[in-house]
């Protein structure tokens, strides 16, 4: 029987997840399909019943459902509990489980660095920032600061994860080893010309990590590179969160470099 997977979100817009997983199933000869399922917030309960009855073999979860699916699960991983959000539904026997592979995705390129920075600033305080802070703490980066346009949200996040918080207007006074953008500033469209960091304020030898991946080379990353920083594109996070989902669902490893090539081609077309 063909296994059914998909992604829920609203508005779902364009997502590369179907491209990635469909390619992976094809490469490994797995009899499965992966579809895009736009889902309005008031339909989450009905969808979560369908997951059990149809059944759906697994699903990716994106904005705004990462928290609302949680109450419908039998079990959550410790990591998903720590983040307080789920981006992956999977089955463990007859138990419907929730995991957060955004954390896996976020830490993967950091693990490949020659040495880990010992301090970091996380720009933004939304869902991605929660995954980012959980990931940095998993890596053992102790000195973490969060900064956000809306101060109250940064303060709440700082309290949840016991990290420092600085006002958005004061972020340039910081001199961290890692600058991690989790805001949509720099994303293609209206925000493409924007950046969350001043070009002349990159600390020497800092790592600049942008979780935005479209465009691949955001203004933030271009200016960081010019300033001599090591740069990491959000494509790496997207790729690795997807590889981790695929492994949970199939027990198999998707070919990393083939998948990267696929995403790069898709993005450039
Ligand atoms: P979210 O929960 O909506 O949070 C967005 C954050 O960005 C908020 O803290 C918001 O600040 C801030 N922000 C928005 N517009 C801003 C502006 N003009 N100036 C300054 N700050 C601004 O979204 P999210 O789930 O965290 O996702 C954030 C970004 O990460 C999105 O672009 C998403 O596509 C990307 N993402 C990438 C991956 C990946 O795999 N690479 C994974 C997840 C998410 P306020 O609190 O003041 O509104």
mmCIF file of N, CA and C in Angstrom, residues 8 14 27 49-50 61 64 68 74 76 79 84 89 109 116 122 130 141 185 205 208 233 237 268:
data_model
loop_
_atom_site.group_PDB
_atom_site.id
_atom_site.type_symbol
_atom_site.label_atom_id
_atom_site.label_comp_id
_atom_site.label_asym_id
_atom_site.label_seq_id
_atom_site.Cartn_x
_atom_site.Cartn_y
_atom_site.Cartn_z
ATOM 1 N N UNK A 8 1.409 20.304 6.618
ATOM 2 C CA UNK A 8 0.294 21.207 6.923
ATOM 3 C C UNK A 8 0.844 22.567 7.331
ATOM 4 N N UNK A 14 4.593 28.593 -1.047
ATOM 5 C CA UNK A 14 5.464 27.649 -1.743
ATOM 6 C C UNK A 14 6.323 26.928 -0.703
ATOM 7 N N UNK A 27 14.385 7.955 -5.024
ATOM 8 C CA UNK A 27 15.778 7.487 -5.006
ATOM 9 C C UNK A 27 15.907 6.146 -4.296
ATOM 10 N N UNK A 49 -7.551 13.955 13.654
ATOM 11 C CA UNK A 49 -8.349 12.712 13.682
ATOM 12 C C UNK A 49 -8.081 11.909 12.417
ATOM 13 N N UNK A 50 -8.019 12.643 11.291
ATOM 14 C CA UNK A 50 -7.765 11.977 10.002
ATOM 15 C C UNK A 50 -6.416 11.265 9.991
ATOM 16 N N UNK A 61 4.961 19.830 9.904
ATOM 17 C CA UNK A 61 4.043 20.834 10.448
ATOM 18 C C UNK A 61 4.744 22.185 10.406
ATOM 19 N N UNK A 64 0.893 28.037 11.078
ATOM 20 C CA UNK A 64 0.905 28.369 12.509
ATOM 21 C C UNK A 64 0.552 27.181 13.407
ATOM 22 N N UNK A 68 -0.332 24.006 18.087
ATOM 23 C CA UNK A 68 -1.708 23.509 18.243
ATOM 24 C C UNK A 68 -1.834 22.002 18.004
ATOM 25 N N UNK A 74 0.005 11.445 21.258
ATOM 26 C CA UNK A 74 0.138 10.501 22.375
ATOM 27 C C UNK A 74 1.437 10.755 23.128
ATOM 28 N N UNK A 76 5.452 13.161 23.025
ATOM 29 C CA UNK A 76 6.377 14.117 22.396
ATOM 30 C C UNK A 76 7.786 13.794 22.848
ATOM 31 N N UNK A 79 13.042 16.704 23.151
ATOM 32 C CA UNK A 79 13.462 17.885 22.392
ATOM 33 C C UNK A 79 12.255 18.754 22.016
ATOM 34 N N UNK A 84 8.940 23.372 22.875
ATOM 35 C CA UNK A 84 7.543 23.775 23.009
ATOM 36 C C UNK A 84 6.866 23.865 21.650
ATOM 37 N N UNK A 89 5.213 14.956 12.642
ATOM 38 C CA UNK A 89 4.362 13.913 13.220
ATOM 39 C C UNK A 89 4.864 12.576 12.697
ATOM 40 N N UNK A 109 24.782 22.270 10.623
ATOM 41 C CA UNK A 109 25.942 22.980 10.053
ATOM 42 C C UNK A 109 26.876 23.535 11.125
ATOM 43 N N UNK A 116 33.387 25.590 17.820
ATOM 44 C CA UNK A 116 32.098 26.218 18.094
ATOM 45 C C UNK A 116 32.295 27.573 18.756
ATOM 46 N N UNK A 122 20.737 35.576 19.254
ATOM 47 C CA UNK A 122 19.630 35.105 18.424
ATOM 48 C C UNK A 122 18.732 36.302 18.147
ATOM 49 N N UNK A 130 12.919 29.856 19.110
ATOM 50 C CA UNK A 130 12.809 28.852 20.192
ATOM 51 C C UNK A 130 13.643 27.617 19.832
ATOM 52 N N UNK A 141 26.541 25.831 23.996
ATOM 53 C CA UNK A 141 26.883 27.256 23.946
ATOM 54 C C UNK A 141 26.142 27.939 25.109
ATOM 55 N N UNK A 185 13.818 39.152 7.917
ATOM 56 C CA UNK A 185 14.537 40.249 7.256
ATOM 57 C C UNK A 185 15.528 39.674 6.249
ATOM 58 N N UNK A 205 36.002 37.431 12.889
ATOM 59 C CA UNK A 205 35.909 35.968 12.897
ATOM 60 C C UNK A 205 34.599 35.419 13.474
ATOM 61 N N UNK A 208 28.225 34.031 10.947
ATOM 62 C CA UNK A 208 26.918 34.628 10.646
ATOM 63 C C UNK A 208 26.032 33.555 10.036
ATOM 64 N N UNK A 233 24.138 29.332 5.387
ATOM 65 C CA UNK A 233 22.835 29.633 4.791
ATOM 66 C C UNK A 233 21.728 28.788 5.432
ATOM 67 N N UNK A 237 19.862 24.365 7.221
ATOM 68 C CA UNK A 237 18.873 24.024 8.248
ATOM 69 C C UNK A 237 17.676 23.308 7.612
ATOM 70 N N UNK A 268 17.233 27.853 -7.537
ATOM 71 C CA UNK A 268 17.760 28.740 -8.578
ATOM 72 C C UNK A 268 16.854 28.778 -9.800
#
